[in-house]
Tab-separated table of C-alpha atoms in Angstrom:
chain	number	residue	atom	x	y	z
A	3	UNK	CA	6.012	-15.248	13.939
A	4	UNK	CA	8.898	-12.828	13.547
A	5	UNK	CA	11.184	-15.979	12.676
A	6	UNK	CA	8.866	-17.391	10.278
A	7	UNK	CA	9.370	-14.290	7.909
A	8	UNK	CA	13.124	-13.461	8.998
A	9	UNK	CA	14.036	-14.362	5.611
A	10	UNK	CA	11.353	-12.369	3.489
A	11	UNK	CA	12.371	-9.454	5.946
A	12	UNK	CA	16.042	-9.292	5.239
A	13	UNK	CA	15.927	-9.492	1.679
A	14	UNK	CA	12.898	-6.847	1.400
A	15	UNK	CA	15.123	-4.901	3.337
A	16	UNK	CA	17.885	-5.097	1.297
A	17	UNK	CA	15.734	-4.026	-1.789
A	18	UNK	CA	15.202	-0.800	0.283
A	19	UNK	CA	18.567	0.029	0.585
A	20	UNK	CA	19.063	-0.001	-3.276
A	21	UNK	CA	17.426	3.410	-3.758
A	22	UNK	CA	19.828	4.834	-0.810
A	23	UNK	CA	22.777	3.169	-2.411
A	24	UNK	CA	21.938	4.763	-5.934
A	25	UNK	CA	21.642	8.093	-4.184
A	26	UNK	CA	25.225	7.936	-2.810
A	27	UNK	CA	26.730	7.093	-5.979
A	28	UNK	CA	24.804	9.341	-7.961
A	29	UNK	CA	25.345	11.969	-5.209
A	30	UNK	CA	27.624	14.392	-6.922
A	31	UNK	CA	24.981	14.685	-10.211
A	32	UNK	CA	22.204	15.383	-7.702
A	33	UNK	CA	20.980	19.255	-7.581
A	34	UNK	CA	21.012	20.423	-3.689
A	35	UNK	CA	17.535	20.777	-3.769
A	36	UNK	CA	15.456	17.639	-5.098
A	37	UNK	CA	11.774	17.263	-6.034
A	38	UNK	CA	9.700	15.087	-3.645
A	39	UNK	CA	6.108	16.029	-4.438
A	40	UNK	CA	4.037	16.701	-7.401
A	41	UNK	CA	1.003	17.777	-8.488
A	42	UNK	CA	-1.932	16.086	-10.205
A	43	UNK	CA	-0.099	17.298	-13.544
A	44	UNK	CA	3.371	16.127	-12.535
A	45	UNK	CA	4.517	19.259	-11.788
A	46	UNK	CA	6.755	19.541	-8.801
A	47	UNK	CA	5.068	21.187	-5.840
A	48	UNK	CA	7.506	20.296	-2.658
A	49	UNK	CA	11.295	20.019	-2.499
A	50	UNK	CA	13.767	18.299	0.073
A	51	UNK	CA	17.240	18.552	0.566
A	52	UNK	CA	19.426	16.299	-1.125
A	53	UNK	CA	20.773	14.705	2.018
A	54	UNK	CA	16.863	13.974	3.232
A	55	UNK	CA	15.960	13.143	-0.127
A	56	UNK	CA	18.625	10.276	-0.493
A	57	UNK	CA	19.181	9.302	3.071
A	58	UNK	CA	16.249	10.426	5.007
A	59	UNK	CA	13.395	9.003	2.723
A	60	UNK	CA	14.651	5.428	2.134
A	61	UNK	CA	15.477	5.347	6.290
A	62	UNK	CA	11.799	6.325	6.572
A	63	UNK	CA	10.387	3.831	4.808
A	64	UNK	CA	12.390	1.177	5.877
A	65	UNK	CA	11.673	2.286	9.525
A	66	UNK	CA	7.597	2.259	8.513
A	67	UNK	CA	8.392	-1.444	6.884
A	68	UNK	CA	9.691	-2.801	10.048
A	69	UNK	CA	7.185	-1.272	12.305
A	70	UNK	CA	4.427	-2.527	10.322
A	71	UNK	CA	5.766	-6.063	10.389
A	72	UNK	CA	6.604	-5.966	14.020
A	73	UNK	CA	3.206	-4.423	15.082
A	74	UNK	CA	1.472	-6.987	13.062
A	75	UNK	CA	3.385	-10.350	13.926
A	76	UNK	CA	3.649	-9.700	17.416
A	77	UNK	CA	0.656	-7.582	18.894
A	78	UNK	CA	-2.028	-8.685	16.417
A	79	UNK	CA	-3.976	-10.757	18.395
A	80	UNK	CA	-5.159	-13.233	15.439
A	81	UNK	CA	-1.691	-13.386	13.990
A	82	UNK	CA	-2.084	-16.698	13.445
A	83	UNK	CA	-4.223	-15.921	10.516
A	84	UNK	CA	-1.472	-14.129	8.647
A	85	UNK	CA	-0.947	-16.524	6.333
A	86	UNK	CA	2.517	-17.115	4.561
A	87	UNK	CA	1.587	-16.012	0.990
A	88	UNK	CA	-0.770	-13.086	2.112
A	89	UNK	CA	1.823	-11.861	4.790
A	90	UNK	CA	4.819	-12.071	2.238
A	91	UNK	CA	2.637	-10.026	-0.347
A	92	UNK	CA	2.078	-6.946	2.269
A	93	UNK	CA	5.925	-7.463	3.091
A	94	UNK	CA	6.621	-6.349	-0.511
A	95	UNK	CA	4.729	-3.057	-0.709
A	96	UNK	CA	7.016	-0.777	1.004
A	97	UNK	CA	9.771	-1.967	-1.315
A	98	UNK	CA	7.954	-1.631	-4.465
A	99	UNK	CA	6.892	1.479	-3.179
A	100	UNK	CA	10.656	2.459	-2.025
A	101	UNK	CA	12.416	1.999	-5.766
A	102	UNK	CA	9.511	3.243	-7.402
A	103	UNK	CA	9.548	6.693	-5.501
A	104	UNK	CA	13.702	6.662	-5.919
A	105	UNK	CA	12.978	6.290	-9.813
A	106	UNK	CA	10.857	9.381	-9.626
A	107	UNK	CA	12.974	11.492	-7.402
A	108	UNK	CA	16.113	10.351	-8.532
A	109	UNK	CA	15.512	10.566	-11.944
A	110	UNK	CA	13.969	13.757	-11.828
A	111	UNK	CA	16.868	15.242	-10.141
A	112	UNK	CA	19.116	14.268	-13.117
A	113	UNK	CA	17.282	16.042	-15.327
A	114	UNK	CA	15.345	13.269	-17.265
A	115	UNK	CA	11.355	13.449	-17.292
A	116	UNK	CA	9.858	10.816	-14.963
A	117	UNK	CA	6.068	11.227	-15.229
A	118	UNK	CA	4.943	11.227	-11.932
A	119	UNK	CA	1.451	11.885	-12.781
A	120	UNK	CA	1.550	8.542	-15.027
A	121	UNK	CA	3.533	6.256	-12.550
A	122	UNK	CA	2.034	6.928	-9.298
A	123	UNK	CA	-1.604	6.139	-10.502
A	124	UNK	CA	-0.544	3.072	-12.386
A	125	UNK	CA	1.385	2.142	-8.999
A	126	UNK	CA	-1.688	2.581	-7.018
A	127	UNK	CA	-4.097	1.066	-9.501
A	128	UNK	CA	-1.793	-2.371	-9.312
A	129	UNK	CA	-1.809	-2.387	-5.709
A	130	UNK	CA	-5.539	-2.316	-5.282
A	131	UNK	CA	-5.689	-4.589	-8.512
A	132	UNK	CA	-3.550	-7.428	-6.408
A	133	UNK	CA	-5.199	-6.562	-2.893
A	134	UNK	CA	-8.584	-7.058	-4.618
A	135	UNK	CA	-7.401	-10.227	-5.997
A	136	UNK	CA	-6.155	-11.635	-2.285
A	137	UNK	CA	-9.030	-10.063	-0.198
A	138	UNK	CA	-11.241	-13.109	-0.571
A	139	UNK	CA	-8.649	-15.417	1.017
A	140	UNK	CA	-7.716	-13.224	3.423
A	141	UNK	CA	-8.490	-14.273	7.187
A	142	UNK	CA	-9.714	-12.686	9.994
A	143	UNK	CA	-7.407	-10.159	11.635
A	144	UNK	CA	-6.825	-6.693	13.247
A	145	UNK	CA	-3.977	-6.203	10.962
A	146	UNK	CA	-4.825	-6.815	7.261
A	147	UNK	CA	-8.195	-6.547	5.628
A	148	UNK	CA	-11.198	-4.354	6.073
A	149	UNK	CA	-11.518	-3.971	9.509
A	150	UNK	CA	-14.662	-2.621	10.900
A	151	UNK	CA	-16.158	-3.085	14.186
A	152	UNK	CA	-18.623	-5.414	12.899
A	153	UNK	CA	-16.600	-7.624	10.526
A	154	UNK	CA	-13.964	-8.308	13.518
A	155	UNK	CA	-16.682	-9.659	15.763
A	156	UNK	CA	-18.438	-11.611	13.103
A	157	UNK	CA	-16.529	-13.765	11.042
A	158	UNK	CA	-19.392	-14.259	8.464
A	159	UNK	CA	-19.546	-10.751	8.503
A	160	UNK	CA	-15.787	-10.569	7.663
A	161	UNK	CA	-16.378	-12.801	5.062
A	162	UNK	CA	-19.151	-12.186	3.013
A	163	UNK	CA	-17.622	-8.394	3.287
A	164	UNK	CA	-14.361	-9.802	1.886
A	165	UNK	CA	-15.760	-11.424	-1.065
A	166	UNK	CA	-18.174	-8.798	-1.749
A	167	UNK	CA	-15.257	-5.894	-1.588
A	168	UNK	CA	-13.073	-8.297	-3.997
A	169	UNK	CA	-14.247	-7.473	-7.743
A	170	UNK	CA	-14.867	-3.789	-6.930
A	171	UNK	CA	-11.229	-3.381	-5.812
A	172	UNK	CA	-10.199	-4.954	-9.064
A	173	UNK	CA	-12.650	-2.830	-11.660
A	174	UNK	CA	-11.332	0.316	-9.201
A	175	UNK	CA	-7.769	-0.810	-9.679
A	176	UNK	CA	-8.197	-1.050	-12.875
A	177	UNK	CA	-10.049	2.382	-13.378
A	178	UNK	CA	-7.030	3.902	-11.330
A	179	UNK	CA	-4.851	2.391	-13.801
A	180	UNK	CA	-6.402	3.822	-16.815
A	181	UNK	CA	-6.492	7.033	-15.473
A	182	UNK	CA	-2.783	7.525	-15.679
A	183	UNK	CA	-2.981	7.946	-19.602
A	184	UNK	CA	-6.393	10.250	-19.096
A	185	UNK	CA	-5.113	13.611	-17.782
A	186	UNK	CA	-8.364	15.456	-18.101
A	187	UNK	CA	-10.264	12.922	-15.854
A	188	UNK	CA	-7.292	11.870	-14.208
A	189	UNK	CA	-8.378	13.245	-10.550
A	190	UNK	CA	-12.158	12.337	-10.958
A	191	UNK	CA	-11.633	8.999	-11.862
A	192	UNK	CA	-8.948	8.417	-8.900
A	193	UNK	CA	-10.843	10.173	-6.622
A	194	UNK	CA	-14.188	8.346	-7.359
A	195	UNK	CA	-12.620	5.205	-7.534
A	196	UNK	CA	-10.766	5.439	-4.212
A	197	UNK	CA	-14.130	6.203	-2.304
A	198	UNK	CA	-16.167	3.472	-3.916
A	199	UNK	CA	-13.585	0.775	-2.632
A	200	UNK	CA	-13.794	2.480	1.067
A	201	UNK	CA	-17.555	3.336	1.101
A	202	UNK	CA	-18.943	0.160	-0.798
A	203	UNK	CA	-17.903	-2.715	1.487
A	204	UNK	CA	-18.658	-0.375	4.674
A	205	UNK	CA	-22.326	0.261	3.576
A	206	UNK	CA	-22.438	-3.538	2.374
A	207	UNK	CA	-20.855	-5.201	5.851
A	208	UNK	CA	-22.765	-2.556	7.970
A	209	UNK	CA	-26.175	-3.883	6.402
A	210	UNK	CA	-25.407	-7.044	7.162
A	211	UNK	CA	-24.911	-6.425	10.549
A	212	UNK	CA	-28.087	-4.527	10.866
A	213	UNK	CA	-29.880	-7.230	9.104
A	214	UNK	CA	-28.603	-9.632	11.703
A	215	UNK	CA	-29.060	-7.735	14.823
A	216	UNK	CA	-32.450	-6.848	14.082
């Protein structure tokens, strides 16, 4: 399975190297400490050394990227269900996150105001909307999808749960995207939407399981 996605893994890894290259080019213009964590209002509340921010974070994301890909394609007992377009989409999540993080960290390090409190909810919302559109096409695997004991043991439960969850994820993703521009309500909207995308499919799936095993 790894051979099938070798080209995508190489391309995505090269994309994830771009922030590292950019950081090295900008090295002398960056401060010794860079903001790498921000609160809900966009105020920096966590800092890292220039070395870790420029070299360590991209390296860790690349390692995570390869571990996820290797684990999914080599050890998932239902790896044959990881269809090309779906797995290809998943393999691009880490590169997109890497690019966005580098823009926020390096941009703020250079003195530009990159509004993390706007960019991050937008990114999270877009990812949830994309996943929501993909959920009905997701076949039963141990790697992707809504993995619950009763969805993994019953393919019908899996399919119905994913069809039920799809519009909920799309709507909640749009709400999270909108929250980027609604500062007073941002925390409530993001928190509430995330709870709904997790709890609603779980409750629905469990009710299906209980009704079938009365």
